[in-house]
């Protein structure tokens, strides 16, 4: 595995790698890798792609009062995990190369960035779309892998790839969870033991609603109420919404298309997000 820190070196290394005729699979991350990230790497490896992982804690997607400075980092451990997992190139750009002085061009996502997390994290998805498109331009992957845990991010990146004519297949990988159901996230490490136990209300609520859905319930309010029964115990609920899988607009009445039940909630001062997909054939 090669660890690379500049776009120029990356281009050179990729030219060489592409000569093997293989496709390039790309996994963008902010590092401090866990099994959720590694599932994306495995998905890329399983397709026989040359796997490129990036690690970049992107300042433009953090709000002024968010955890940019305290965001966990352990580069050497990440490097070892990538090496062991068969990653071919680990790309760790510096902030000063990603955003050199004078940088002023951003990618601004539209309606998809407005609901859910977008309503509470102004500018977040603008930062995400900007860095992902910059990374796409640097890596020029054939396929890129994103986790379903960041459901709105997946929708925005898919839309961006279409709108900006990026010849990149976007693959969504299911959320990897701890054995008790908590969605893996770097932010879980902020939770004290007692908070960690209470955080389970989030996945339990989502699973209870999904069970209800799979046993035939289609009423939007009823499904949300089932989840809310459990999730009510969080310290602060930002949103609990049943939205259309593609438009991310809230559903009313009954579920007639594939949808997603999405939640963002605080346990103590830690903000956690999670979701479940409620699948339905489009026409039903
Ligand atoms: P992050 O480092 O948090 O920006 O995440 C990098 C990528 O890993 C994103 O596509 C995330 O959606 C994905 N990811 C993070 N946590 C999980 C998880 N628990 N399961 C699956 N994918 C995840």
Tab-separated table of C-alpha atoms and ligand atoms in Angstrom:
chain	number	residue	atom	x	y	z
A	1	UNK	CA	0.000	0.000	0.000
A	2	UNK	CA	1.165	3.508	-0.808
A	3	UNK	CA	0.374	6.437	1.470
A	4	UNK	CA	0.143	9.627	-0.521
A	5	UNK	CA	-0.404	13.197	0.589
A	6	UNK	CA	-0.427	15.284	-2.607
A	7	UNK	CA	-2.746	15.327	-5.607
A	8	UNK	CA	0.236	15.258	-7.994
A	9	UNK	CA	1.688	12.101	-6.450
A	10	UNK	CA	-1.774	10.575	-6.416
A	11	UNK	CA	-2.257	11.187	-10.138
A	12	UNK	CA	1.081	9.571	-10.848
A	13	UNK	CA	0.366	6.518	-8.677
A	14	UNK	CA	-3.086	6.048	-10.197
A	15	UNK	CA	-1.776	6.241	-13.753
A	16	UNK	CA	0.462	3.371	-12.853
A	17	UNK	CA	-2.296	1.379	-11.100
A	18	UNK	CA	-4.795	1.851	-13.939
A	19	UNK	CA	-2.387	0.167	-16.329
A	20	UNK	CA	-3.461	-3.133	-14.759
A	21	UNK	CA	-6.808	-2.549	-16.497
A	22	UNK	CA	-8.701	-2.687	-13.193
A	23	UNK	CA	-11.365	-0.225	-12.144
A	24	UNK	CA	-10.679	2.214	-9.356
A	25	UNK	CA	-12.952	1.986	-6.302
A	26	UNK	CA	-12.915	4.956	-3.957
A	27	UNK	CA	-13.849	5.189	-0.265
A	28	UNK	CA	-13.797	8.747	1.089
A	29	UNK	CA	-13.563	9.006	4.892
A	30	UNK	CA	-12.598	11.347	7.705
A	31	UNK	CA	-10.453	8.624	9.262
A	32	UNK	CA	-10.433	7.007	12.707
A	33	UNK	CA	-11.641	3.978	10.841
A	34	UNK	CA	-14.091	1.451	12.245
A	35	UNK	CA	-15.925	-1.569	10.855
A	36	UNK	CA	-18.438	0.704	9.115
A	37	UNK	CA	-15.669	2.273	7.043
A	38	UNK	CA	-14.071	-1.133	6.488
A	39	UNK	CA	-17.357	-2.471	5.060
A	40	UNK	CA	-17.011	0.131	2.303
A	41	UNK	CA	-13.451	-1.025	1.681
A	42	UNK	CA	-14.631	-4.650	1.548
A	43	UNK	CA	-17.399	-3.720	-0.900
A	44	UNK	CA	-14.801	-2.167	-3.173
A	45	UNK	CA	-12.379	-5.063	-2.797
A	46	UNK	CA	-15.167	-7.587	-3.446
A	47	UNK	CA	-15.666	-6.043	-6.864
A	48	UNK	CA	-12.000	-6.541	-7.629
A	49	UNK	CA	-11.361	-2.826	-7.851
A	50	UNK	CA	-8.128	-1.065	-7.010
A	51	UNK	CA	-9.221	0.467	-3.726
A	52	UNK	CA	-8.299	4.017	-2.850
A	53	UNK	CA	-9.220	5.284	0.623
A	54	UNK	CA	-9.006	8.958	1.483
A	55	UNK	CA	-8.704	10.359	4.975
A	56	UNK	CA	-9.473	14.028	5.274
A	57	UNK	CA	-11.201	15.765	8.162
A	58	UNK	CA	-12.948	18.362	6.064
A	59	UNK	CA	-13.173	21.732	7.823
A	60	UNK	CA	-15.815	23.132	5.440
A	61	UNK	CA	-18.427	20.620	6.557
A	62	UNK	CA	-18.161	21.508	10.254
A	63	UNK	CA	-20.185	24.375	11.686
A	64	UNK	CA	-18.538	26.949	14.004
A	65	UNK	CA	-19.746	25.171	17.161
A	66	UNK	CA	-19.120	21.631	15.968
A	67	UNK	CA	-16.389	19.151	16.852
A	68	UNK	CA	-13.750	19.842	14.162
A	69	UNK	CA	-10.907	20.330	16.650
A	70	UNK	CA	-11.837	17.398	18.872
A	71	UNK	CA	-12.671	15.051	15.974
A	72	UNK	CA	-10.800	11.790	16.748
A	73	UNK	CA	-7.701	11.025	14.702
A	74	UNK	CA	-5.241	8.119	14.685
A	75	UNK	CA	-3.457	8.061	11.395
A	76	UNK	CA	-1.026	5.233	12.103
A	77	UNK	CA	-3.804	2.909	13.193
A	78	UNK	CA	-5.868	3.838	10.131
A	79	UNK	CA	-2.882	3.177	7.902
A	80	UNK	CA	-2.417	-0.282	9.396
A	81	UNK	CA	-6.120	-1.115	9.020
A	82	UNK	CA	-6.036	-0.079	5.370
A	83	UNK	CA	-2.870	-2.035	4.711
A	84	UNK	CA	-4.369	-5.159	6.314
A	85	UNK	CA	-7.586	-4.735	4.317
A	86	UNK	CA	-5.829	-4.683	0.957
A	87	UNK	CA	-6.170	-0.972	0.185
A	88	UNK	CA	-3.808	-0.024	-2.648
A	89	UNK	CA	-3.578	3.730	-2.064
A	90	UNK	CA	-4.265	5.715	1.094
A	91	UNK	CA	-4.674	9.372	0.227
A	92	UNK	CA	-4.325	11.790	3.125
A	93	UNK	CA	-4.509	15.316	1.813
A	94	UNK	CA	-3.441	18.329	3.878
A	95	UNK	CA	-5.949	21.102	4.543
A	96	UNK	CA	-3.599	23.616	2.921
A	97	UNK	CA	-3.569	21.596	-0.302
A	98	UNK	CA	-7.310	20.960	-0.348
A	99	UNK	CA	-8.129	24.580	0.422
A	100	UNK	CA	-5.149	26.728	-0.588
A	101	UNK	CA	-5.314	30.432	0.120
A	102	UNK	CA	-7.662	32.108	-2.348
A	103	UNK	CA	-9.968	29.058	-2.533
A	104	UNK	CA	-13.510	30.285	-3.173
A	105	UNK	CA	-15.423	27.859	-5.401
A	106	UNK	CA	-18.016	25.609	-3.765
A	107	UNK	CA	-20.508	23.000	-4.920
A	108	UNK	CA	-23.929	23.966	-3.621
A	109	UNK	CA	-26.458	21.133	-3.420
A	110	UNK	CA	-30.124	22.076	-3.866
A	111	UNK	CA	-33.376	20.900	-2.300
A	112	UNK	CA	-31.954	17.582	-1.090
A	113	UNK	CA	-29.701	19.469	1.311
A	114	UNK	CA	-32.538	21.403	2.956
A	115	UNK	CA	-34.483	18.918	5.146
A	116	UNK	CA	-33.236	16.561	7.895
A	117	UNK	CA	-29.601	17.300	8.868
A	118	UNK	CA	-29.496	20.185	6.398
A	119	UNK	CA	-32.052	22.085	8.455
A	120	UNK	CA	-29.852	21.885	11.555
A	121	UNK	CA	-26.359	22.063	10.045
A	122	UNK	CA	-26.340	25.051	7.689
A	123	UNK	CA	-23.577	24.750	5.090
A	124	UNK	CA	-22.736	21.167	6.060
A	125	UNK	CA	-23.746	19.569	2.760
A	126	UNK	CA	-22.171	22.391	0.773
A	127	UNK	CA	-18.901	21.436	2.461
A	128	UNK	CA	-19.526	17.736	1.838
A	129	UNK	CA	-20.447	18.211	-1.839
A	130	UNK	CA	-17.426	20.437	-2.368
A	131	UNK	CA	-14.891	18.100	-0.829
A	132	UNK	CA	-16.400	14.985	-2.422
A	133	UNK	CA	-16.313	16.582	-5.863
A	134	UNK	CA	-12.719	17.719	-5.319
A	135	UNK	CA	-11.753	14.217	-4.193
A	136	UNK	CA	-13.608	12.725	-7.173
A	137	UNK	CA	-11.589	14.989	-9.468
A	138	UNK	CA	-8.330	13.977	-7.813
A	139	UNK	CA	-8.992	10.238	-7.701
A	140	UNK	CA	-11.185	9.944	-10.812
A	141	UNK	CA	-12.701	6.704	-9.561
A	142	UNK	CA	-14.961	4.425	-11.576
A	143	UNK	CA	-17.033	3.665	-8.514
A	144	UNK	CA	-17.346	5.307	-5.089
A	145	UNK	CA	-18.733	3.807	-1.875
A	146	UNK	CA	-20.799	5.606	0.765
A	147	UNK	CA	-22.491	4.360	3.932
A	148	UNK	CA	-26.253	4.298	4.332
A	149	UNK	CA	-25.789	5.653	7.848
A	150	UNK	CA	-25.302	9.045	6.198
A	151	UNK	CA	-28.497	8.648	4.220
A	152	UNK	CA	-28.908	12.272	3.157
A	153	UNK	CA	-25.247	12.457	2.136
A	154	UNK	CA	-25.773	9.430	-0.153
A	155	UNK	CA	-28.774	11.095	-1.809
A	156	UNK	CA	-26.882	14.354	-2.321
A	157	UNK	CA	-23.783	12.662	-3.748
A	158	UNK	CA	-25.906	10.601	-6.161
A	159	UNK	CA	-27.694	13.728	-7.344
A	160	UNK	CA	-24.394	15.587	-7.671
A	161	UNK	CA	-22.901	12.818	-9.794
A	162	UNK	CA	-25.872	13.058	-12.157
A	163	UNK	CA	-26.065	16.860	-12.204
A	164	UNK	CA	-22.341	17.385	-12.764
A	165	UNK	CA	-22.034	14.544	-15.322
A	166	UNK	CA	-19.535	12.644	-13.212
A	167	UNK	CA	-18.917	9.235	-14.789
A	168	UNK	CA	-18.838	7.564	-11.385
A	169	UNK	CA	-21.051	4.784	-10.091
A	170	UNK	CA	-22.236	5.566	-6.567
A	171	UNK	CA	-22.736	2.515	-4.325
A	172	UNK	CA	-24.511	2.694	-0.965
A	173	UNK	CA	-23.356	0.153	1.630
A	174	UNK	CA	-25.732	-0.867	4.462
A	175	UNK	CA	-25.110	0.552	7.930
A	176	UNK	CA	-22.777	-1.513	10.102
A	177	UNK	CA	-23.932	-1.749	13.703
A	178	UNK	CA	-22.543	-2.789	17.055
A	179	UNK	CA	-23.944	-6.140	18.196
A	180	UNK	CA	-26.572	-4.345	20.299
A	181	UNK	CA	-27.783	-2.338	17.301
A	182	UNK	CA	-26.095	1.041	17.772
A	183	UNK	CA	-24.921	2.342	14.390
A	184	UNK	CA	-21.131	2.529	14.346
A	185	UNK	CA	-19.882	6.095	14.372
A	186	UNK	CA	-16.794	7.938	15.466
A	187	UNK	CA	-19.019	10.073	17.643
A	188	UNK	CA	-19.982	7.016	19.762
A	189	UNK	CA	-16.646	7.383	21.492
A	190	UNK	CA	-17.849	10.629	23.073
A	191	UNK	CA	-20.558	8.694	24.950
A	192	UNK	CA	-20.082	7.894	28.653
A	193	UNK	CA	-21.198	4.338	29.643
A	194	UNK	CA	-24.597	5.476	30.823
A	195	UNK	CA	-25.080	7.560	27.661
A	196	UNK	CA	-23.990	4.649	25.505
A	197	UNK	CA	-26.789	2.555	27.053
A	198	UNK	CA	-29.355	5.283	26.496
A	199	UNK	CA	-28.226	5.762	22.880
A	200	UNK	CA	-29.705	2.333	22.114
A	201	UNK	CA	-33.165	3.912	22.189
A	202	UNK	CA	-32.410	5.298	18.717
A	203	UNK	CA	-31.825	2.008	16.906
A	204	UNK	CA	-34.485	0.259	19.002
A	205	UNK	CA	-37.060	2.832	17.954
A	206	UNK	CA	-36.116	2.519	14.295
A	207	UNK	CA	-36.167	-1.288	14.416
A	208	UNK	CA	-39.549	-1.311	16.182
A	209	UNK	CA	-41.003	0.871	13.421
A	210	UNK	CA	-39.370	-1.286	10.727
A	211	UNK	CA	-40.885	-4.420	12.333
A	212	UNK	CA	-44.303	-2.769	12.300
A	213	UNK	CA	-43.783	-1.821	8.660
A	214	UNK	CA	-42.790	-5.379	7.728
A	215	UNK	CA	-45.896	-6.705	9.428
A	216	UNK	CA	-48.012	-4.518	7.167
A	217	UNK	CA	-48.409	-1.132	8.875
A	218	UNK	CA	-48.348	1.670	6.271
A	219	UNK	CA	-49.647	4.624	8.282
A	220	UNK	CA	-46.967	7.331	8.443
A	221	UNK	CA	-48.089	8.703	11.808
A	222	UNK	CA	-48.373	5.218	13.294
A	223	UNK	CA	-44.887	4.229	12.157
A	224	UNK	CA	-43.382	7.433	13.506
A	225	UNK	CA	-45.274	6.970	16.785
A	226	UNK	CA	-43.841	3.458	17.227
A	227	UNK	CA	-40.304	4.812	16.822
A	228	UNK	CA	-40.999	7.844	18.985
A	229	UNK	CA	-42.140	5.628	21.869
A	230	UNK	CA	-38.549	4.478	22.292
A	231	UNK	CA	-36.654	7.480	20.994
A	232	UNK	CA	-38.484	9.843	23.354
A	233	UNK	CA	-35.858	9.021	26.015
A	234	UNK	CA	-33.039	10.853	24.206
A	235	UNK	CA	-31.933	14.174	25.652
A	236	UNK	CA	-32.880	16.203	22.588
A	237	UNK	CA	-34.586	15.029	19.425
A	238	UNK	CA	-33.650	17.103	16.375
A	239	UNK	CA	-35.823	15.236	13.928
A	240	UNK	CA	-37.636	11.953	13.487
A	241	UNK	CA	-39.010	11.884	9.969
A	242	UNK	CA	-40.370	9.392	7.490
A	243	UNK	CA	-39.240	10.658	4.095
A	244	UNK	CA	-39.356	9.587	0.485
A	245	UNK	CA	-36.208	7.614	-0.297
A	246	UNK	CA	-35.380	9.732	-3.356
A	247	UNK	CA	-36.717	13.240	-2.715
A	248	UNK	CA	-36.220	13.200	1.089
A	249	UNK	CA	-39.558	14.990	1.419
A	250	UNK	CA	-41.703	13.996	4.430
A	251	UNK	CA	-44.463	11.490	3.668
A	252	UNK	CA	-48.041	12.123	4.592
A	253	UNK	CA	-50.856	9.635	5.074
A	254	UNK	CA	-49.540	6.243	4.112
A	255	UNK	CA	-46.290	4.827	2.778
A	256	UNK	CA	-46.628	4.114	-0.948
A	257	UNK	CA	-43.029	4.234	-2.062
A	258	UNK	CA	-39.730	3.132	-0.615
A	259	UNK	CA	-39.026	5.484	2.241
A	260	UNK	CA	-36.565	6.060	5.046
A	261	UNK	CA	-37.204	6.670	8.696
A	262	UNK	CA	-34.460	9.047	9.781
A	263	UNK	CA	-33.451	10.382	13.147
A	264	UNK	CA	-30.961	12.841	14.623
A	265	UNK	CA	-30.800	13.111	18.384
A	266	UNK	CA	-28.537	14.243	21.167
A	267	UNK	CA	-27.458	11.985	23.976
A	268	UNK	CA	-25.758	14.386	26.377
A	269	UNK	CA	-23.757	16.654	24.094
A	270	UNK	CA	-23.236	13.980	21.408
A	271	UNK	CA	-25.280	14.226	18.225
A	272	UNK	CA	-26.110	10.856	16.675
A	273	UNK	CA	-27.899	10.042	13.420
A	274	UNK	CA	-29.423	6.811	12.194
A	275	UNK	CA	-32.030	5.554	9.741
A	276	UNK	CA	-33.782	2.491	8.393
A	277	UNK	CA	-35.028	2.002	4.859
A	278	UNK	CA	-38.625	0.802	4.495
A	279	UNK	CA	-38.591	-0.851	1.093
A	280	UNK	CA	-41.568	-0.940	-1.257
A	281	UNK	CA	-41.811	-1.442	-4.978
A	282	UNK	CA	-42.381	2.040	-6.482
A	283	UNK	CA	-45.788	1.278	-7.956
A	284	UNK	CA	-47.450	-0.348	-4.963
B	1	LIG	P1	-16.936	9.467	7.908
B	1	LIG	O1	-15.519	9.099	8.149
B	1	LIG	O2	-17.781	9.498	9.130
B	1	LIG	O3	-17.081	10.712	7.051
B	1	LIG	O4	-17.547	8.289	7.036
B	1	LIG	C1	-16.951	7.902	5.837
B	1	LIG	C2	-17.873	6.960	5.117
B	1	LIG	O5	-18.113	5.823	5.949
B	1	LIG	C3	-19.245	7.590	4.804
B	1	LIG	O6	-19.672	7.154	3.524
B	1	LIG	C4	-20.102	7.026	5.891
B	1	LIG	O7	-21.472	6.946	5.534
B	1	LIG	C5	-19.514	5.633	6.057
B	1	LIG	N1	-19.872	5.086	7.361
B	1	LIG	C6	-19.694	5.668	8.581
B	1	LIG	N2	-20.222	4.890	9.549
B	1	LIG	C7	-20.759	3.818	8.929
B	1	LIG	C8	-21.465	2.657	9.372
B	1	LIG	N3	-21.729	2.451	10.656
B	1	LIG	N4	-21.864	1.756	8.447
B	1	LIG	C9	-21.615	1.948	7.129
B	1	LIG	N5	-20.947	3.027	6.639
B	1	LIG	C10	-20.533	3.946	7.525
